[in-house]
XYZ file of C-alpha atoms in Angstrom:
662
model
C -13.540 -10.824 29.095
C -15.755 -11.167 26.048
C -13.413 -11.225 22.905
C -16.208 -9.381 20.927
C -16.146 -6.444 23.304
C -12.338 -6.664 23.602
C -11.822 -6.527 19.950
C -14.241 -3.649 19.518
C -12.419 -1.762 22.300
C -9.071 -2.339 20.613
C -10.173 -1.014 17.234
C -11.941 1.872 18.704
C -8.621 2.743 20.722
C -6.505 2.415 17.611
C -8.658 4.955 15.834
C -8.626 7.183 18.780
C -4.884 7.180 19.119
C -4.443 8.028 15.341
C -6.981 10.793 15.725
C -5.180 12.012 18.886
C -1.857 12.123 17.138
C -3.102 14.023 14.115
C -5.032 16.439 16.164
C -1.850 16.993 18.320
C 0.177 17.597 15.235
C -2.379 20.304 14.116
C -2.186 21.989 17.505
C 1.567 21.901 17.368
C 1.572 23.710 14.034
C -1.084 26.185 15.294
C -1.530 26.623 19.030
C -4.509 28.739 18.550
C -6.338 25.984 16.956
C -9.288 25.735 19.353
C -10.974 22.959 17.054
C -7.879 20.711 17.235
C -7.695 21.235 21.030
C -11.294 20.388 21.640
C -10.707 17.342 19.511
C -7.599 16.324 21.665
C -9.314 16.796 24.750
C -12.327 15.004 23.726
C -10.479 11.921 22.399
C -8.186 11.734 25.710
C -11.296 11.768 27.772
C -12.825 8.973 25.672
C -9.602 6.937 25.919
C -9.448 7.432 29.637
C -13.159 6.413 30.091
C -12.768 3.432 27.786
C -9.561 2.087 29.694
C -11.365 2.605 32.979
C -14.524 0.758 31.983
C -12.486 -2.093 30.563
C -10.540 -2.397 33.811
C -7.127 -1.384 32.467
C -6.356 1.066 35.270
C -2.618 1.675 34.269
C -3.534 3.118 30.875
C -6.508 4.890 32.525
C -4.286 6.497 35.007
C -1.978 7.738 32.064
C -4.761 8.989 30.158
C -6.210 10.861 33.055
C -2.826 12.566 33.557
C -2.570 13.328 29.973
C -6.163 14.745 30.060
C -5.410 17.119 33.039
C -2.228 18.312 31.168
C -4.192 18.937 27.985
C -6.822 20.598 30.028
C -4.119 23.090 31.342
C -3.156 23.915 27.637
C -6.925 24.139 26.755
C -7.382 26.792 29.430
C -4.353 28.684 28.352
C -2.570 28.021 31.737
C 0.358 26.290 29.913
C 2.100 27.069 26.643
C 2.177 24.700 23.747
C 5.809 24.076 23.256
C 7.766 21.316 21.292
C 9.233 19.938 24.383
C 5.918 19.799 26.074
C 4.442 18.188 22.877
C 7.206 15.677 22.995
C 6.115 14.651 26.328
C 2.404 14.484 25.399
C 3.411 12.238 22.165
C 5.464 10.007 24.441
C 2.274 9.452 26.552
C 0.344 8.598 23.435
C 3.066 6.101 22.372
C 2.890 4.439 25.700
C -0.957 4.143 25.424
C -0.237 2.651 21.991
C 2.044 0.095 23.237
C -0.438 -0.907 26.003
C -3.289 -1.260 23.411
C -0.888 -3.534 21.288
C -0.161 -5.618 24.419
C -3.871 -6.067 25.191
C -4.452 -6.994 21.763
C -1.745 -9.727 21.723
C -2.173 -10.894 25.458
C -5.544 -9.664 26.772
C -3.644 -7.598 29.194
C -0.854 -5.103 29.760
C 2.254 -5.417 31.735
C 3.537 -1.830 31.026
C 4.199 0.306 34.193
C 2.880 3.843 33.682
C 3.690 5.220 37.124
C 6.867 6.939 35.862
C 5.067 8.549 32.772
C 2.288 9.736 35.031
C 4.619 11.243 37.576
C 6.443 13.094 34.845
C 3.180 14.475 33.530
C 2.164 15.455 36.895
C 5.478 17.082 37.665
C 5.186 19.239 34.526
C 1.491 19.848 35.300
C 2.452 21.187 38.711
C 5.352 23.217 37.740
C 3.498 24.710 34.894
C 0.618 25.530 37.256
C 2.939 27.279 39.895
C 4.521 29.258 37.170
C 1.199 30.513 35.924
C -0.198 31.256 39.370
C 2.663 33.188 40.863
C 3.248 33.651 44.544
C 0.767 36.277 45.654
C -0.071 36.365 49.311
C -3.539 36.113 50.517
C -5.302 38.305 53.391
C -4.426 35.755 56.220
C -0.726 36.145 55.095
C -0.274 32.703 54.015
C 1.793 32.230 50.760
C 0.083 30.996 47.564
C 2.613 28.449 46.933
C 3.454 24.888 47.485
C 2.659 25.397 51.252
C -1.033 26.393 50.636
C -3.431 24.553 52.824
C -5.875 22.065 51.436
C -8.926 20.120 52.295
C -9.031 16.485 52.414
C -9.514 16.280 48.649
C -6.626 18.774 47.981
C -8.542 22.030 47.280
C -6.203 24.719 47.899
C -6.932 28.069 49.419
C -5.022 29.551 46.528
C -8.233 28.971 44.676
C -10.219 31.313 47.153
C -9.701 35.214 47.193
C -9.992 36.111 50.882
C -11.163 39.752 50.348
C -14.197 39.137 48.226
C -15.630 35.844 47.463
C -17.946 36.195 44.434
C -18.356 32.475 44.261
C -18.306 29.865 47.055
C -16.620 26.493 47.290
C -19.199 23.907 48.004
C -18.623 20.414 49.203
C -20.969 18.027 47.602
C -21.182 14.448 48.949
C -22.886 12.455 45.984
C -24.259 9.036 45.725
C -25.387 7.255 42.710
C -27.052 4.548 44.519
C -26.928 0.817 43.808
C -25.656 0.137 40.417
C -24.357 -2.749 38.156
C -22.207 -0.217 36.326
C -20.967 1.910 39.225
C -18.180 3.498 37.476
C -20.027 4.388 34.408
C -22.997 5.853 36.190
C -20.458 7.887 38.462
C -18.730 9.172 35.282
C -21.986 10.323 33.793
C -23.094 11.936 37.076
C -19.865 13.823 37.234
C -19.906 14.939 33.669
C -23.506 16.059 34.069
C -22.579 18.138 37.071
C -19.461 19.504 35.310
C -21.851 20.900 32.759
C -23.410 23.082 35.590
C -20.555 24.071 37.792
C -16.768 24.057 37.737
C -15.335 21.089 39.652
C -12.318 22.393 41.705
C -11.330 18.914 43.057
C -12.727 15.561 44.084
C -12.317 12.787 46.696
C -11.228 10.032 45.718
C -9.495 11.102 42.399
C -11.672 11.461 39.275
C -10.106 8.398 37.844
C -11.153 6.400 40.873
C -14.660 7.688 40.733
C -15.045 6.966 37.110
C -13.733 3.429 37.847
C -16.271 2.956 40.850
C -13.354 2.802 43.346
C -15.266 4.237 46.198
C -17.660 2.979 48.774
C -21.136 4.584 49.317
C -20.454 8.134 47.980
C -17.709 10.423 46.589
C -17.064 14.090 47.189
C -17.043 16.887 44.670
C -15.694 20.511 45.443
C -17.719 22.915 43.239
C -17.389 26.460 42.369
C -20.981 27.923 42.968
C -22.921 30.979 44.211
C -24.418 29.247 47.449
C -25.377 26.038 48.785
C -29.053 26.421 48.005
C -28.307 26.905 44.257
C -26.048 23.875 43.972
C -28.763 21.952 45.959
C -31.309 22.826 43.458
C -29.268 21.890 40.552
C -28.242 18.464 41.964
C -31.685 17.642 42.592
C -32.398 17.599 38.781
C -29.182 16.015 37.798
C -29.241 12.461 36.160
C -27.623 9.424 37.778
C -27.407 11.385 41.239
C -29.394 9.277 43.647
C -28.846 11.513 46.850
C -26.421 14.166 47.945
C -25.421 16.566 50.782
C -24.067 20.056 50.140
C -21.898 22.097 52.628
C -20.142 25.468 52.090
C -16.530 25.172 53.051
C -15.236 28.567 51.785
C -14.930 29.978 55.148
C -12.756 26.895 56.344
C -10.402 27.307 53.388
C -9.835 31.144 53.629
C -9.188 30.731 57.410
C -6.522 28.260 56.690
C -8.168 25.096 58.292
C -7.950 21.797 56.779
C -5.225 19.222 56.224
C -2.941 18.035 53.617
C -4.101 14.605 52.209
C -2.847 11.677 50.231
C -4.781 13.224 47.365
C -2.772 16.512 47.564
C 0.337 14.506 47.752
C -0.624 12.637 44.637
C -1.331 15.800 42.799
C 1.938 17.404 43.807
C 3.931 14.221 43.086
C 6.709 14.861 40.601
C 9.823 13.169 39.160
C 13.274 14.852 38.924
C 14.683 11.689 37.313
C 14.333 13.129 33.786
C 13.334 9.776 32.518
C 13.134 9.337 28.926
C 9.938 8.084 27.223
C 9.195 4.384 27.272
C 11.800 2.885 24.828
C 9.314 0.609 23.496
C 7.280 3.661 22.370
C 10.306 4.732 20.386
C 10.394 1.816 18.221
C 9.710 2.412 14.302
C 6.146 3.386 13.613
C 4.632 0.470 11.559
C 1.196 -0.397 10.542
C -0.290 -3.823 11.650
C -2.561 -5.878 9.591
C -5.730 -4.507 9.105
C -8.031 -6.725 11.022
C -11.456 -5.063 10.967
C -13.501 -3.298 8.366
C -16.767 -1.105 8.601
C -19.562 -2.415 6.341
C -22.415 -0.516 4.986
C -25.850 -1.865 6.027
C -26.961 -1.812 2.487
C -23.951 -3.935 1.405
C -24.924 -6.539 4.098
C -28.564 -6.482 2.813
C -27.269 -7.256 -0.736
C -25.028 -9.894 0.618
C -28.039 -11.517 2.443
C -30.137 -11.368 -0.697
C -27.379 -12.907 -2.749
C -27.032 -15.729 -0.437
C -30.803 -16.428 -0.388
C -30.696 -16.517 -4.233
C -27.702 -18.834 -3.881
C -29.451 -21.231 -1.641
C -32.588 -21.283 -3.971
C -30.321 -22.154 -7.095
C -28.520 -24.821 -5.144
C -31.889 -26.618 -4.447
C -32.885 -26.074 -8.042
C -29.565 -27.534 -9.349
C -29.746 -30.590 -6.960
C -33.361 -31.423 -8.200
C -32.412 -30.961 -12.020
C -29.461 -33.325 -11.307
C -31.571 -35.904 -9.485
C -34.229 -35.697 -12.350
C -31.584 -35.871 -15.004
C -33.034 -32.724 -16.523
C -30.176 -31.159 -18.570
C -32.201 -28.186 -19.750
C -33.231 -27.126 -16.177
C -29.709 -27.727 -14.870
C -28.189 -25.609 -17.589
C -30.591 -22.809 -16.769
C -29.691 -22.939 -13.173
C -25.993 -22.942 -13.915
C -26.425 -19.762 -15.737
C -28.284 -18.337 -12.880
C -25.430 -19.305 -10.671
C -22.858 -17.602 -12.950
C -24.859 -14.313 -12.490
C -25.379 -14.653 -8.634
C -21.634 -15.686 -8.021
C -20.595 -12.703 -10.347
C -22.629 -10.297 -8.147
C -21.495 -11.959 -4.956
C -17.884 -11.568 -5.938
C -18.414 -7.711 -6.772
C -20.315 -7.211 -3.468
C -17.595 -9.011 -1.352
C -14.909 -7.134 -3.299
C -16.486 -3.817 -2.342
C -16.904 -4.916 1.338
C -13.142 -5.498 1.373
C -12.252 -1.955 0.365
C -10.901 0.378 3.034
C -10.051 4.081 2.738
C -6.443 4.846 2.524
C -6.488 6.912 5.713
C -6.763 3.720 7.594
C -2.945 3.312 6.795
C -1.684 6.898 6.139
C -3.281 8.271 9.199
C -0.267 7.278 11.213
C 2.201 8.880 8.742
C 2.055 12.633 9.846
C 3.345 11.449 13.256
C 6.101 9.524 11.623
C 7.135 12.580 9.498
C 6.796 14.994 12.515
C 9.170 12.666 14.745
C 11.929 12.108 11.942
C 11.895 15.767 11.299
C 12.467 16.669 14.944
C 15.146 14.013 15.183
C 17.006 15.423 12.153
C 16.445 19.131 13.035
C 14.521 19.829 9.782
C 11.403 21.958 9.184
C 8.948 19.816 7.171
C 5.291 20.415 6.330
C 3.594 17.130 5.425
C 0.258 16.947 3.344
C -1.988 14.032 2.486
C -4.384 14.279 -0.490
C -6.919 11.841 -1.638
C -7.026 9.803 1.790
C -10.452 8.662 1.148
C -9.437 6.680 -1.977
C -10.342 2.957 -1.271
C -8.044 0.026 -1.707
C -8.504 -3.938 -1.018
C -7.761 -4.680 2.666
C -4.793 -7.044 1.576
C -3.218 -4.417 -0.836
C -3.686 -1.733 1.873
C -1.789 -3.745 4.433
C 1.025 -4.780 2.335
C 1.791 -1.231 0.930
C 1.926 0.498 4.510
C 5.662 -0.616 5.006
C 6.823 0.291 1.515
C 5.159 3.746 1.828
C 6.945 4.147 5.107
C 10.239 3.385 3.464
C 9.725 6.061 0.905
C 8.606 8.638 3.307
C 11.618 8.027 5.686
C 14.004 8.399 2.675
C 12.244 11.591 1.664
C 12.671 13.055 5.122
C 16.260 11.830 5.760
C 17.813 12.225 2.324
C 15.225 14.125 0.144
C 14.548 17.266 2.260
C 17.708 19.365 2.833
C 18.593 20.994 6.137
C 16.913 24.440 6.779
C 20.440 26.100 6.105
C 20.928 24.208 2.990
C 17.618 25.065 1.687
C 18.106 28.785 2.593
C 21.473 28.754 0.698
C 19.801 27.401 -2.438
C 17.159 30.077 -2.527
C 14.385 27.687 -1.042
C 12.138 28.333 1.962
C 13.578 26.906 5.180
C 10.505 24.600 5.358
C 10.489 21.485 3.170
C 7.372 20.106 1.714
C 6.273 16.458 1.307
C 2.941 15.335 -0.145
C 1.408 12.021 -0.218
C -1.149 12.029 -3.042
C -3.639 9.254 -4.018
C -5.841 9.357 -7.161
C -8.138 6.860 -8.733
C -7.556 5.745 -12.560
C -10.069 3.159 -13.642
C -9.402 -0.060 -11.719
C -6.057 1.293 -10.554
C -4.724 3.532 -7.627
C -1.912 5.886 -8.200
C -0.102 6.836 -4.937
C 2.623 9.432 -5.350
C 5.038 10.643 -2.634
C 6.411 13.992 -3.752
C 9.036 16.095 -2.028
C 10.714 19.399 -2.839
C 14.013 18.294 -1.549
C 17.470 18.003 -3.355
C 16.393 15.439 -5.995
C 18.420 12.445 -7.201
C 21.897 12.964 -8.469
C 21.650 11.050 -11.852
C 25.536 11.067 -12.326
C 25.954 9.785 -8.778
C 23.482 6.911 -9.674
C 25.509 6.057 -12.878
C 28.715 5.947 -10.891
C 27.302 3.892 -8.201
C 25.781 1.542 -10.633
C 29.024 0.902 -12.527
C 30.860 0.590 -8.994
C 28.404 -2.173 -7.845
C 28.360 -3.878 -11.283
C 24.536 -3.220 -11.584
C 24.958 -1.950 -15.203
C 27.965 -1.562 -17.778
C 28.930 1.940 -18.766
C 27.678 1.093 -22.233
C 24.258 0.314 -20.873
C 24.153 3.344 -18.697
C 25.122 5.573 -21.556
C 22.114 4.375 -23.619
C 19.761 4.721 -20.689
C 17.681 8.083 -20.416
C 17.439 9.640 -16.955
C 14.062 8.033 -15.995
C 15.566 4.498 -16.392
C 18.590 5.445 -14.516
C 16.486 6.680 -11.628
C 14.674 3.241 -11.535
C 18.060 1.832 -10.689
C 17.343 2.763 -6.950
C 15.087 -0.203 -6.784
C 17.826 -2.574 -7.513
C 18.725 -4.810 -4.228
C 21.324 -3.152 -2.053
C 21.746 0.066 -4.144
C 21.992 3.166 -2.382
C 23.724 6.519 -3.271
C 23.975 7.651 0.309
C 27.547 8.312 1.431
C 26.551 7.300 4.880
C 23.975 4.863 6.196
C 21.926 6.558 8.973
C 19.121 5.124 11.250
C 16.579 6.151 8.595
C 19.020 4.734 5.721
C 19.911 6.142 2.392
C 17.507 6.647 -0.606
C 17.802 3.121 -2.098
C 17.969 1.278 1.132
C 14.747 -0.667 1.252
C 13.557 0.610 -2.027
C 14.135 -2.905 -3.510
C 11.549 -3.971 -0.870
C 9.244 -1.377 -2.268
C 9.719 -2.628 -5.799
C 9.298 -6.432 -4.887
C 6.163 -5.699 -2.685
C 4.303 -3.658 -5.336
C 5.325 -6.165 -8.038
C 3.811 -9.052 -5.870
C 0.584 -6.954 -5.670
C 0.519 -6.696 -9.609
C 1.455 -3.290 -9.410
C 4.332 -1.045 -10.599
C 6.571 1.589 -9.068
C 8.707 4.351 -10.770
C 10.964 7.294 -9.824
C 11.002 10.951 -11.273
C 13.254 13.575 -10.128
C 14.714 16.966 -10.820
C 17.913 17.896 -9.421
C 17.498 20.581 -6.819
C 13.727 20.498 -7.185
C 12.744 17.304 -5.811
C 11.653 13.739 -6.277
C 8.353 11.815 -6.761
C 8.001 8.017 -6.184
C 4.858 6.725 -7.932
C 3.083 3.667 -7.053
C 0.355 2.145 -9.438
C -1.659 -0.543 -7.644
C -4.860 -2.330 -8.595
C -7.902 -1.599 -6.411
C -8.781 -5.182 -5.835
C -6.958 -8.368 -6.205
C -7.361 -12.173 -5.511
C -9.729 -12.844 -8.275
C -8.049 -12.592 -11.674
C -8.828 -13.632 -15.220
C -5.932 -15.624 -16.566
C -4.895 -17.365 -19.874
C -3.504 -20.784 -19.404
C -0.396 -21.850 -21.211
C 1.141 -25.180 -21.589
C 4.939 -25.686 -21.116
C 5.996 -29.348 -21.232
C 3.884 -31.196 -18.633
C 3.261 -27.898 -16.547
C 0.563 -25.265 -16.942
C 0.818 -21.606 -16.000
C -1.549 -18.757 -15.870
C -0.725 -15.407 -17.482
C -3.012 -12.418 -16.349
C -5.014 -11.311 -19.189
C -4.624 -7.784 -18.348
C -0.962 -8.316 -19.365
C -1.444 -9.887 -22.647
C -1.598 -7.879 -25.936
C -1.617 -10.601 -28.661
C -1.121 -14.275 -29.343
C 0.770 -15.322 -32.426
C 2.743 -18.186 -33.850
C 6.510 -18.306 -33.881
C 7.165 -17.915 -37.520
C 8.098 -14.105 -37.301
C 10.716 -14.850 -34.548
C 14.318 -14.066 -35.603
C 17.746 -14.194 -34.088
C 19.559 -10.975 -33.389
C 22.890 -11.049 -31.799
C 22.212 -14.483 -30.257
C 18.812 -13.304 -28.862
C 15.445 -14.410 -30.263
C 13.146 -11.531 -30.879
C 9.969 -10.389 -32.691
C 8.971 -7.236 -34.085
C 5.872 -5.352 -33.485
C 5.141 -1.616 -34.521
C 8.886 -1.053 -35.187
C 9.711 -2.155 -31.524
C 11.760 -5.042 -30.621
C 10.398 -7.651 -28.272
C 12.745 -10.253 -26.717
C 11.471 -13.612 -26.670
C 11.603 -15.444 -23.205
C 11.455 -19.328 -23.309
C 9.295 -20.530 -20.390
C 10.788 -23.931 -20.535
C 14.243 -22.555 -20.081
C 13.141 -20.142 -17.354
C 11.521 -22.814 -15.255
C 13.850 -25.675 -16.327
C 11.178 -27.706 -17.961
C 11.701 -30.306 -20.827
C 9.471 -28.880 -23.666
C 7.364 -30.978 -26.012
C 8.042 -28.770 -28.982
C 11.159 -27.904 -31.015
C 12.159 -26.240 -34.216
C 10.283 -23.105 -33.575
C 6.995 -24.746 -33.067
C 4.730 -23.490 -30.272
C 3.078 -20.123 -29.467
C 4.080 -16.533 -28.467
C 2.152 -14.647 -25.948
C 3.250 -10.977 -26.512
C 3.059 -8.847 -23.397
C 1.508 -5.195 -23.021
C 4.251 -2.679 -23.635
C 3.279 -0.740 -20.527
C 4.061 -3.937 -18.327
C 7.173 -5.242 -19.965
C 8.417 -5.438 -23.758
C 8.636 -9.225 -24.013
C 7.029 -12.206 -25.664
C 6.673 -15.439 -23.770
C 7.185 -18.692 -25.665
C 5.171 -21.662 -24.551
C 4.106 -25.010 -26.261
C 0.336 -24.107 -26.369
C -2.310 -21.710 -25.287
C -5.239 -23.520 -23.759
C -8.091 -21.246 -22.304
C -9.243 -18.373 -20.148
C -10.567 -18.454 -16.717
C -11.097 -16.459 -13.577
C -9.256 -17.863 -10.672
C -8.533 -17.026 -7.043
C -4.860 -16.036 -6.647
C -3.032 -16.750 -3.302
C 0.217 -14.964 -3.063
C 3.392 -17.013 -2.307
C 4.434 -17.301 1.232
C 7.477 -18.616 3.274
C 10.572 -19.427 1.110
C 8.643 -19.132 -2.148
C 7.590 -15.454 -1.369
C 9.541 -13.303 -3.736
C 10.313 -15.859 -6.385
C 11.197 -14.161 -9.605
C 8.659 -14.812 -12.253
C 5.807 -15.893 -10.048
C 3.252 -14.094 -8.368
C 0.958 -16.466 -6.721
C -0.929 -19.854 -7.162
C -4.403 -20.616 -7.927
C -6.380 -23.900 -7.373
C -8.565 -24.895 -10.372
C -11.831 -26.672 -10.287
C -10.285 -30.072 -10.638
C -8.160 -29.480 -7.591
C -4.865 -28.847 -9.613
C -2.534 -25.995 -8.549
C -1.307 -23.665 -11.222
C 1.340 -21.013 -10.682
C 0.532 -17.575 -12.030
C 3.333 -15.612 -13.792
C 4.658 -12.146 -12.789
C 5.677 -10.990 -16.263
C 7.619 -8.172 -14.805
C 10.134 -10.231 -12.937
C 10.404 -13.230 -15.442
């Protein structure tokens, strides 16, 4: 199978699954939401067609069963209940597992028969309950024993007293076709737009997969054979047809049960649980595709043309030893590469909804599991971030949300006793602030217990009692980011607030961002992430320490001074700026490097107060330059004081400092 088509199929399926999940959540919260129901049915139908067209029959069968169940709900024949929605969600989860297998292996080994049978069983039981057991004129019971045609059309569909509409059997052929399944699907959908389709032979899924010989049969609800005949004659993709009125045969009780009928009545009393793989923790994989605006592609193409032209001019200038011409060409190249950089950075920007689109389902499932009523809202999902940043923050955001649901929002009873509404509220909000994006997760739960955090900090030796007394509440709240720190009395599946929060802090810091917590006891908690919109290309200040060179991001630097004003206070070297004390960090000691200076010589790089109130001592300050920063990987990942590496023009590798974790 062509990798290009498979990749497009996978990306489209992932988007469809996310859309299906969110539309199902809308329907669950408001069963009368016809717009959500239409979206659900349309998406399920698309998934079924795509799976069938790509030859993944197991997923197509599952999507078909879900489509039929959803159609019953759409027609009002089946009530939207939490239990029924759980089953539908389980089906969606299994489809998601199948898509993941296809992406990894090119095929799926997941068996869907059990889930399909469970969906069909619920479908049949629901239809029977809605239809009742009225008796027709011929005395036959309108129940499981009703007679069917070869395709499974039941006499329960026919009123023996007065048949305003007739049941017409139409044998359809789409002729010779290289895409039999697709043409058949288009023919069926076109016919469906004119008549109600009561049943088919073979099944609808088989027809749309092209699994039949010369023709297939549809049972239509129409006024008479002549009308159906005339309509089919103008239906696209229908090559030939034969229409027969079979109403009388059905009413008189003729006809035989068939395999198709058996299939439609197949049920399962095993009470099987949804696929365990589908119950794994929701996670967001690496974003592997982006949608690029055509104008951006045109801009990129134009810049590449300019780049090629400048390269030719540069080579000629060098060959002729024409320094003036070469200098002008280099200036041109500076402008072209700057524009190229901006264009590529813009192309890497992806809306936040690419990641947070799966979170409503996560919150819903956790709330159901914990017997809590929670409303979840997302604001600013169109805010854009670099692809790498968006991929990296998905898990931290998931940690924060899980903790908000588990330990932030109280049970309905506790909320009621506290004078709150039984339903808790969680909001994920994103906003743009110049070259940064602020993402907040706010809940109206119990809030953090500042006294409990202080006690736990003393118990775990995180801070001394004296240090804690000197800290304001905001600083105390930030202690939840300390590794292994948790105020939860009991560790649950979703873990206490604090478990995993160190991961949040480390990940955000590596992305050159920051994270903070604000809380009000009894009112709720807000966790804020401040992240750069783009990364990779950073302007840095190069500093020398012994025989090593390091890069300090320029945006973190406030001032460069000599060491004359440094003083010793309680054994700690500090400098004073605007009546604030800045401790001095000696980089040679931090990285165990033998320095070239002594006796207070060297330079001090004072860091912006908003980042960290410190000054870095180095031997010398060299220059400024834009570099491409690569994050640390493997065993070096998470090394305190380092955010990544950069390769310079001469091939040397320079470590980029992380001033927050130094």
